[in-house]
Amino acid sequence: MWSFGGHFADHMYFFDHMWSFLVAFDHTKNVVILLNAYLLGFE
């Protein structure tokens, strides 16, 4: 039987990276929305 502790740690590491990616993606999305609003303001 595998060690549950190590398996759990791998999952936490994975979720931590996924969360970082999602947060970065969310920030990028906000920046794009702000840029669009900024550019639309000039038209």
Coordinates of C-alpha atoms in Angstrom, one line a residue:
M1 CA 0.0 0.0 0.0
W2 CA 1.4 3.4 -0.9
S3 CA 2.1 6.0 1.8
F4 CA -1.0 8.2 2.0
G5 CA 1.1 11.1 3.4
G6 CA 3.3 11.3 0.3
H7 CA 0.3 10.9 -2.0
F8 CA -1.5 13.7 -0.2
A9 CA 1.5 15.9 -0.4
D10 CA 1.7 15.4 -4.2
H11 CA -2.0 16.4 -4.5
M12 CA -1.4 19.5 -2.3
Y13 CA 1.6 20.5 -4.5
F14 CA -0.5 20.0 -7.6
F15 CA -3.5 22.0 -6.3
D16 CA -1.1 24.7 -5.1
H17 CA 0.2 25.0 -8.7
M18 CA -3.2 24.9 -10.2
W19 CA -4.4 27.6 -7.8
S20 CA -1.4 29.8 -8.7
F21 CA -2.2 29.3 -12.4
L22 CA -5.9 30.2 -11.8
V23 CA -5.0 33.3 -9.9
A24 CA -2.6 34.4 -12.6
F25 CA -5.2 33.6 -15.2
D26 CA -7.8 35.7 -13.3
H27 CA -5.4 38.6 -13.1
T28 CA -4.6 38.4 -16.8
K29 CA -8.4 38.4 -17.6
N30 CA -8.9 41.5 -15.4
V31 CA -6.0 43.3 -17.2
V32 CA -7.5 42.4 -20.6
I33 CA -10.9 43.7 -19.5
L34 CA -9.2 46.9 -18.2
L35 CA -7.3 47.3 -21.5
N36 CA -10.4 46.8 -23.5
A37 CA -12.3 49.5 -21.5
Y38 CA -9.3 51.8 -21.8
L39 CA -9.1 51.3 -25.6
L40 CA -12.9 51.7 -26.0
G41 CA -12.6 55.0 -24.0
F42 CA -10.4 56.3 -26.8
E43 CA -12.8 55.5 -29.6

